[in-house]
Amino acid sequence: MSVRKSATASVRRVATLASTTARPTTERERERRRIAITCLPFFVLATVAGFVPLAMLARISLAEDTVWMTGWSLEAWRTLATTAEYRWVAWNTLWFVGLATLVSVALGVAVTHVLEKYDLPAERVVVAAVSFPIALPGIIVAYLIVVLLGRQGLVTNAVAVATGQSALDLASATAISGLLLGYVYSLLPRATMVLRGTYAEVNTQAEEAARALGASRWETFYHVTLPEIRPGIVAAAILTFRSGLAIFGTVLILQSHRVVTLQIHEETSVGSYHPDVAAAIGLVYVVFIVAFTFVGLRFVENDTVGI
C-alpha cells in the first residue's frame, strides 16, 4: 500500500471513530463516548497549557528574529549541540539529581518501613513532619538551609562553638552539600508518599511466616518485603527524579551547582538574553522527561527492575 493510500485510510478511520463516538449506536461506542467526555477537560487543559506552549517553544528555538518571531534559523540548536558548556550542565543535572533521588528514595524506604511496621508515639506528628516539605516552595527550602547552614546559621555556629573552628569555614549552605540537603528535604516526602501506598499492599502473612521460620528482621526485609515493594521503589525513583529536575527556587538562591533550570533562567536573563537557546533547552528537557517517564513506567508495569 502506498503512503498516500495509507494516509487516506488512517484519516478515514479517525473520521469514522469520531463519528461513532459522537453518535454511538452500540454499547462499546457509548462507553467510548463516556470516556471521551470524561477526558475532555484534560485534553483541553493539555492543549492550552501544554501543546500550545511547546509549539511556541519550538517556533522560538527556530526563529531568526526571536523578538518578532520572523525567519527561520538552526543557530540555537547548533549552539546547543556544539557548546561544551551545555553538555557540562546536562551532565551536572543528571548526576546531581540522580544522587538526590538515590538518597531520597533510600531514606524514604527507611522512613516508610518504620512508619508502617512499628507503633510510634505521636505517629501523626511524625507523618506531618515528613510530609510537610512537599508544601514548601523551593525558595523557602533554600532559606531554611541558609538559616541552618549559612555563616550565621544555627547549626554552623553551634558546631563552631563546640569545635572552636571559624563559622566562615564551616558554613555549607551555598556549598553543593547544602544544595543536596535542600533537594533531599524537598524530594523525601514525594518518595515516602509513593512508598506508603506500596507498603499497604505488602503480604504481611509472608513476613510473619519468614519470622516464624527464624529469619531476622533484616533477612525478612531483604528476602520478603523488598521484592514486594520494588515496583514502589521504582515509581518513587521516577517521581522524585522528575521532581528533582524541575526544582528551581532552591538552586536559584543557593546557586552552588549549575543545573538545567538555572541555565534556562540565565539564558532568559538580562545581559545574556538568548531565548532561542532557552527554548531549545526547554524542548530537550520535555522530550527527555517524557521518554524517561514512559521507559520508567514500563519497568513498573512489568515489575522487572532490580534495584
JSON list of N, CA and C in Angstrom, two decimals, residues 11 29 38 160 249:
[
{"chain": "A", "resi": 11, "resn": "VAL", "atom": "N", "xyz": [-6.94, 8.56, 7.84]},
{"chain": "A", "resi": 11, "resn": "VAL", "atom": "CA", "xyz": [-7.86, 9.68, 8.01]},
{"chain": "A", "resi": 11, "resn": "VAL", "atom": "C", "xyz": [-9.30, 9.18, 8.07]},
{"chain": "A", "resi": 29, "resn": "GLU", "atom": "N", "xyz": [-19.52, 1.74, 21.70]},
{"chain": "A", "resi": 29, "resn": "GLU", "atom": "CA", "xyz": [-19.35, 3.12, 21.23]},
{"chain": "A", "resi": 29, "resn": "GLU", "atom": "C", "xyz": [-19.84, 4.12, 22.28]},
{"chain": "A", "resi": 38, "resn": "THR", "atom": "N", "xyz": [-15.34, 12.30, 29.66]},
{"chain": "A", "resi": 38, "resn": "THR", "atom": "CA", "xyz": [-14.63, 12.39, 30.93]},
{"chain": "A", "resi": 38, "resn": "THR", "atom": "C", "xyz": [-13.24, 12.99, 30.76]},
{"chain": "A", "resi": 160, "resn": "ALA", "atom": "N", "xyz": [30.60, 25.51, 65.42]},
{"chain": "A", "resi": 160, "resn": "ALA", "atom": "CA", "xyz": [31.76, 26.37, 65.60]},
{"chain": "A", "resi": 160, "resn": "ALA", "atom": "C", "xyz": [32.10, 26.54, 67.09]},
{"chain": "A", "resi": 249, "resn": "GLY", "atom": "N", "xyz": [13.62, 27.05, 42.56]},
{"chain": "A", "resi": 249, "resn": "GLY", "atom": "CA", "xyz": [13.79, 28.05, 43.61]},
{"chain": "A", "resi": 249, "resn": "GLY", "atom": "C", "xyz": [14.99, 27.78, 44.51]}
]
